[in-house]
Coordinates of C-alpha atoms and ligand atoms in Angstrom, one line a residue:
M643 CA 84.5 -281.5 -65.2
Q644 CA 83.9 -281.7 -61.5
T645 CA 85.2 -284.8 -59.7
P646 CA 82.6 -286.8 -57.9
I647 CA 84.6 -286.3 -54.8
P648 CA 83.9 -283.0 -53.0
L649 CA 87.0 -280.8 -52.1
F650 CA 89.0 -282.3 -54.9
P651 CA 90.1 -279.9 -57.7
P652 CA 88.5 -280.4 -61.1
N653 CA 89.6 -283.4 -63.1
A654 CA 91.0 -282.0 -66.4
S655 CA 94.0 -284.0 -67.5
S656 CA 94.8 -287.5 -68.8
V657 CA 96.4 -288.5 -65.5
A658 CA 94.0 -286.9 -63.0
T659 CA 91.7 -289.9 -62.6
E660 CA 94.5 -292.4 -62.0
M661 CA 96.3 -290.0 -59.7
D662 CA 93.1 -289.6 -57.6
L663 CA 92.5 -293.4 -57.5
L664 CA 96.1 -294.0 -56.3
Y665 CA 95.6 -291.3 -53.7
L666 CA 92.3 -292.7 -52.5
F667 CA 93.8 -296.2 -52.4
I668 CA 96.6 -295.1 -50.2
V669 CA 94.2 -293.1 -47.9
A670 CA 91.7 -296.0 -47.8
V671 CA 94.5 -298.5 -46.8
C672 CA 96.0 -296.2 -44.2
G673 CA 92.6 -295.3 -42.8
F674 CA 91.5 -298.9 -42.6
F675 CA 94.6 -300.0 -40.6
T676 CA 94.5 -296.9 -38.4
I677 CA 90.9 -297.7 -37.4
L678 CA 91.6 -301.4 -37.1
V679 CA 94.7 -301.0 -34.9
T680 CA 93.1 -298.3 -32.7
A681 CA 89.9 -300.3 -32.2
M682 CA 91.9 -303.4 -31.3
V683 CA 94.1 -301.5 -28.8
V684 CA 91.0 -300.2 -27.1
Y685 CA 89.2 -303.6 -27.2
F686 CA 92.1 -305.6 -25.8
A687 CA 92.9 -302.9 -23.2
I688 CA 89.4 -303.4 -21.8
K689 CA 89.1 -307.1 -22.4
Y690 CA 92.5 -307.9 -20.7
K691 CA 92.6 -305.2 -18.1
R692 CA 93.9 -306.2 -14.7
R693 CA 91.0 -307.3 -12.5
H694 CA 92.8 -308.4 -9.4
P695 CA 96.1 -307.1 -7.8
D696 CA 97.6 -310.6 -8.1
D697 CA 96.7 -311.1 -11.8
V698 CA 99.6 -312.5 -13.9
G699 CA 99.6 -312.5 -17.7
E700 CA 99.1 -315.8 -19.5
D701 CA 102.2 -317.3 -21.1
I702 CA 101.8 -317.1 -24.9
H703 CA 103.8 -318.7 -27.7
G704 CA 104.2 -317.4 -31.2
S705 CA 101.7 -318.2 -33.9
L706 CA 103.3 -318.7 -37.3
A707 CA 100.0 -318.3 -39.1
L708 CA 99.4 -314.9 -37.4
E709 CA 103.0 -313.7 -38.1
L710 CA 102.8 -314.6 -41.7
T711 CA 99.4 -313.0 -42.2
W712 CA 100.4 -309.6 -40.7
T713 CA 103.7 -309.7 -42.7
I714 CA 102.5 -310.8 -46.1
I715 CA 99.3 -308.6 -46.4
P716 CA 101.0 -305.3 -45.6
F717 CA 103.9 -306.3 -47.8
I718 CA 101.6 -306.9 -50.8
L719 CA 99.7 -303.7 -50.1
S720 CA 102.8 -301.5 -49.8
L721 CA 104.2 -303.1 -53.0
V722 CA 101.0 -302.2 -54.9
M723 CA 101.4 -298.6 -53.7
F724 CA 105.1 -298.6 -54.7
V725 CA 104.7 -300.2 -58.2
W726 CA 101.6 -298.1 -59.0
G727 CA 103.2 -294.9 -57.7
A728 CA 106.5 -295.5 -59.5
S729 CA 104.8 -296.3 -62.8
L730 CA 102.7 -293.1 -62.6
F731 CA 105.8 -291.1 -61.6
Y732 CA 107.9 -292.4 -64.5
R733 CA 105.2 -291.7 -67.0
L734 CA 104.9 -288.1 -65.6
A735 CA 108.7 -287.7 -65.6
K736 CA 109.1 -288.5 -69.3
P737 CA 107.4 -286.1 -71.7
P738 CA 106.0 -287.9 -74.8
A739 CA 108.1 -287.4 -78.0
D740 CA 105.2 -285.7 -79.8
A741 CA 104.6 -283.0 -77.1
M742 CA 104.4 -279.4 -78.1
D743 CA 106.7 -277.1 -76.2
I744 CA 105.8 -274.1 -74.1
F745 CA 108.4 -272.1 -72.0
V746 CA 107.5 -270.8 -68.5
V747 CA 109.7 -268.6 -66.5
G748 CA 109.0 -267.8 -62.8
K749 CA 110.1 -264.6 -61.3
Q750 CA 109.1 -262.7 -58.2
W751 CA 106.1 -262.7 -58.5
M752 CA 104.7 -263.7 -61.8
W753 CA 104.8 -266.4 -64.4
K754 CA 106.0 -265.4 -67.9
V755 CA 104.9 -267.7 -70.6
Q756 CA 106.3 -268.0 -74.1
H757 CA 104.7 -270.0 -76.9
P758 CA 107.2 -271.3 -79.5
E759 CA 105.2 -269.3 -82.2
G760 CA 106.1 -266.1 -80.2
V761 CA 102.9 -265.3 -78.4
R762 CA 103.6 -264.4 -74.8
E763 CA 101.4 -264.1 -71.7
I764 CA 101.8 -263.4 -68.1
N765 CA 100.1 -265.4 -65.3
E766 CA 98.0 -267.0 -68.0
L767 CA 98.5 -270.1 -70.0
H768 CA 96.4 -271.2 -73.0
V769 CA 96.7 -274.8 -74.2
P770 CA 94.7 -276.9 -76.6
A771 CA 92.8 -279.9 -75.2
G772 CA 93.8 -283.4 -76.2
R773 CA 97.4 -282.5 -77.0
N774 CA 100.6 -283.4 -75.0
V775 CA 102.2 -280.2 -73.8
R776 CA 105.7 -280.1 -72.5
I777 CA 106.5 -277.2 -70.2
T778 CA 110.2 -276.2 -69.9
L779 CA 110.5 -274.3 -66.7
G780 CA 113.1 -271.8 -65.5
S781 CA 113.4 -269.3 -62.8
E782 CA 114.8 -265.8 -63.0
D783 CA 115.6 -265.5 -59.3
V784 CA 114.5 -268.0 -56.5
L785 CA 112.8 -271.3 -56.2
H786 CA 109.2 -271.3 -57.4
D787 CA 106.9 -274.2 -58.2
Y788 CA 104.4 -274.3 -61.1
S789 CA 101.4 -276.1 -60.0
I790 CA 98.2 -276.9 -61.8
P791 CA 96.0 -278.9 -59.4
A792 CA 93.3 -279.6 -62.1
F793 CA 96.0 -281.5 -64.1
R794 CA 97.6 -283.0 -61.0
V795 CA 101.0 -281.8 -62.1
K796 CA 103.5 -279.5 -60.4
M797 CA 107.2 -278.9 -60.9
D798 CA 109.8 -276.8 -59.2
A799 CA 111.3 -273.9 -61.1
V800 CA 114.9 -274.0 -60.0
P801 CA 117.3 -271.0 -60.5
G802 CA 120.3 -272.1 -62.6
K803 CA 118.7 -275.0 -64.5
W804 CA 115.7 -276.0 -66.4
T805 CA 113.1 -278.5 -65.4
T806 CA 110.3 -280.0 -67.5
M807 CA 106.8 -281.3 -66.9
W808 CA 104.1 -282.4 -69.2
F809 CA 100.3 -282.9 -69.3
K810 CA 97.5 -283.6 -71.6
A811 CA 94.5 -281.4 -70.8
T812 CA 91.2 -283.1 -71.5
V813 CA 88.4 -280.8 -70.7
P814 CA 88.1 -277.2 -72.0
G815 CA 87.7 -274.7 -69.2
V816 CA 89.6 -272.3 -66.9
Y817 CA 91.7 -273.7 -64.0
H818 CA 94.0 -272.4 -61.3
I819 CA 97.7 -272.0 -61.5
F820 CA 99.5 -271.6 -58.2
C821 CA 103.1 -271.1 -57.1
A822 CA 103.6 -274.0 -54.7
E823 CA 107.0 -273.0 -53.3
Y824 CA 107.4 -270.2 -50.8
C825 CA 109.3 -267.5 -52.7
G826 CA 109.0 -264.3 -50.8
T827 CA 106.5 -261.5 -49.8
K828 CA 104.0 -261.9 -52.6
H829 CA 104.2 -265.7 -53.0
S830 CA 100.5 -266.0 -52.3
G831 CA 99.8 -263.6 -55.1
M832 CA 101.8 -265.6 -57.7
I833 CA 98.8 -267.2 -59.2
G834 CA 97.3 -267.4 -62.6
Q835 CA 94.9 -269.4 -64.7
V836 CA 95.2 -271.9 -67.4
T837 CA 92.7 -271.8 -70.2
V838 CA 92.1 -275.1 -72.0
M839 CA 90.6 -274.6 -75.4
T840 CA 89.5 -276.8 -78.3
P841 CA 92.3 -277.2 -80.8
Q842 CA 90.4 -275.0 -83.3
D843 CA 90.0 -272.2 -80.7
Y844 CA 93.6 -272.5 -79.7
E845 CA 94.7 -271.9 -83.3
I846 CA 92.5 -268.8 -83.5
W847 CA 93.8 -267.6 -80.2
L848 CA 97.4 -268.1 -81.3
S849 CA 97.0 -266.3 -84.6
G850 CA 95.3 -263.4 -82.8
G851 CA 98.0 -263.0 -80.2
R852 CA 100.6 -260.3 -80.4
S853 CA 103.8 -262.0 -81.5
S854 CA 107.2 -260.5 -81.6
G855 CA 108.7 -263.3 -83.6
S856 CA 108.9 -267.0 -82.8
A857 CA 111.2 -268.3 -80.2
V858 CA 113.5 -269.6 -82.9
E859 CA 113.6 -266.3 -84.8
N860 CA 114.3 -264.4 -81.6
G861 CA 117.1 -266.9 -80.7
E862 CA 118.6 -266.5 -84.1
R863 CA 118.6 -262.7 -83.7
L864 CA 120.2 -263.0 -80.2
F865 CA 122.8 -265.4 -81.6
A866 CA 124.0 -262.6 -83.9
E867 CA 123.5 -259.7 -81.4
L868 CA 125.5 -261.4 -78.7
A869 CA 128.2 -262.2 -81.3
C870 CA 127.9 -266.0 -80.7
I871 CA 128.1 -266.2 -84.5
T872 CA 131.7 -264.9 -84.7
C873 CA 133.1 -267.9 -83.0
H874 CA 130.5 -270.6 -83.5
K875 CA 130.5 -270.9 -87.3
T876 CA 128.7 -273.4 -89.5
D877 CA 132.0 -275.2 -90.1
S878 CA 134.9 -276.1 -87.8
S879 CA 136.9 -273.0 -88.7
G880 CA 135.7 -270.9 -85.7
R881 CA 137.4 -270.4 -82.4
G882 CA 134.5 -272.2 -80.8
P883 CA 133.0 -275.6 -81.8
T884 CA 130.4 -275.5 -84.4
L885 CA 126.9 -275.8 -83.1
I886 CA 125.4 -277.6 -86.2
G887 CA 124.0 -280.9 -85.0
I888 CA 125.0 -280.3 -81.4
F889 CA 121.7 -280.9 -79.8
G890 CA 121.4 -284.4 -78.5
S891 CA 124.9 -285.3 -79.5
K892 CA 127.7 -286.7 -77.3
V893 CA 130.3 -284.0 -76.6
P894 CA 133.9 -284.8 -75.6
L895 CA 135.2 -282.5 -72.9
A896 CA 138.7 -281.2 -72.3
D897 CA 138.9 -283.1 -69.0
G898 CA 138.2 -286.4 -70.7
R899 CA 134.5 -286.7 -69.8
E900 CA 131.8 -287.0 -72.3
V901 CA 128.4 -285.3 -71.9
T902 CA 125.1 -285.4 -73.9
A903 CA 124.2 -281.9 -75.2
D904 CA 120.8 -281.6 -73.8
E905 CA 119.0 -278.4 -73.0
N906 CA 120.6 -278.0 -69.5
Y907 CA 124.1 -278.5 -71.0
L908 CA 123.5 -275.8 -73.6
R909 CA 122.1 -273.5 -71.0
E910 CA 125.0 -274.0 -68.7
S911 CA 127.6 -273.6 -71.5
I912 CA 126.1 -270.2 -72.2
M913 CA 125.8 -269.0 -68.7
D914 CA 129.0 -270.6 -67.2
S915 CA 131.1 -271.3 -70.3
Q916 CA 134.1 -272.6 -68.3
A917 CA 132.1 -275.4 -66.6
K918 CA 132.4 -277.8 -69.5
V919 CA 135.0 -276.9 -72.1
V920 CA 134.9 -278.9 -75.2
K921 CA 138.0 -281.0 -76.1
G922 CA 140.4 -279.2 -78.5
Y923 CA 139.1 -275.7 -77.7
Q924 CA 140.5 -272.9 -75.5
P925 CA 138.4 -271.7 -72.6
I926 CA 138.0 -268.2 -74.1
M927 CA 134.3 -267.9 -74.2
P928 CA 132.9 -265.2 -72.0
A929 CA 130.3 -266.2 -69.4
F930 CA 126.9 -264.8 -70.0
Q931 CA 125.7 -265.1 -66.5
G932 CA 123.8 -261.9 -65.7
R933 CA 123.8 -260.8 -69.2
V934 CA 121.1 -263.0 -70.7
S935 CA 117.6 -263.4 -69.1
E936 CA 116.1 -266.9 -68.8
E937 CA 113.6 -266.0 -71.6
H938 CA 116.4 -265.1 -73.9
L939 CA 118.2 -268.3 -72.9
L940 CA 115.2 -270.3 -73.8
Q941 CA 115.1 -268.6 -77.2
L942 CA 118.8 -269.1 -77.8
V943 CA 118.5 -272.8 -77.0
A944 CA 115.3 -273.1 -79.1
Y945 CA 117.4 -271.7 -82.0
I946 CA 120.5 -273.9 -81.4
K947 CA 118.2 -277.0 -81.3
T948 CA 117.2 -276.2 -84.9
L949 CA 120.8 -276.2 -86.2
K950 CA 120.9 -279.6 -87.8
K951 CA 123.4 -281.2 -90.1
K952 CA 122.2 -280.9 -93.7
Ligands
CUA1001 CU1 106.8 -268.1 -56.6 CU2 106.0 -268.9 -54.5

């Protein structure tokens, strides 16, 4: 769907209209006052210009009404911008609980996409319309930024941690993906396209894609291949803590702190295992920095998240 405003990207997500209205509101307020102030400066400069070398300005005393007017009106207008902007920001920062997951990894100079079912794509992204989609974003090398203007969303891909963003596409079609953070020679070529499909078409597309096992299956395989399984057992008899039920739980650390085992905690504990050692365990786990790619990490964590207490 094209927006009624020329030069705007297409409007294809649940937040696009509101984002545009907020943007237009801010531009309109700023534009109005810029014109008003400029016009008054010119008008008064002409009206009160010095007409005689002996001209002396008139003594003026403050006007409470005027002071209140030009304090209260801008105050209310800026509060509207703030509250509206903050509310939109917080809604965009918190993915809905029912969102489906897709993993995206940026690397010089491409976007590698992995659907939980196992289908992979490069510089393309297929999503169903009308469903909340949560993107977990990582970077293999430097800062990138995953930007989909038609959805009015963008998020930095930061080396060393994962970030998330979410959207609900509304209109089937094909839209641009850009890298919006300068990342080297071929930054401008780090582009792609997102294809929004009807849910039925998306199911057909998924089942037709070449899949090398789901993210969880691959994670389970890696868990054995990397020998994680020899220390992290299903009970507490291993040299490392059991990972059953770890995701989302509170973990007591050797230094007395307590952390919540979210995705970034799991990621860090694999890559830099000494950073947060669990209370009661020796810091004997090797660091996997440089040995596991971001995509494998995403698979490992997808698998660890499925380890639930029976
Ligand atoms: Cu990746 Cu710019």
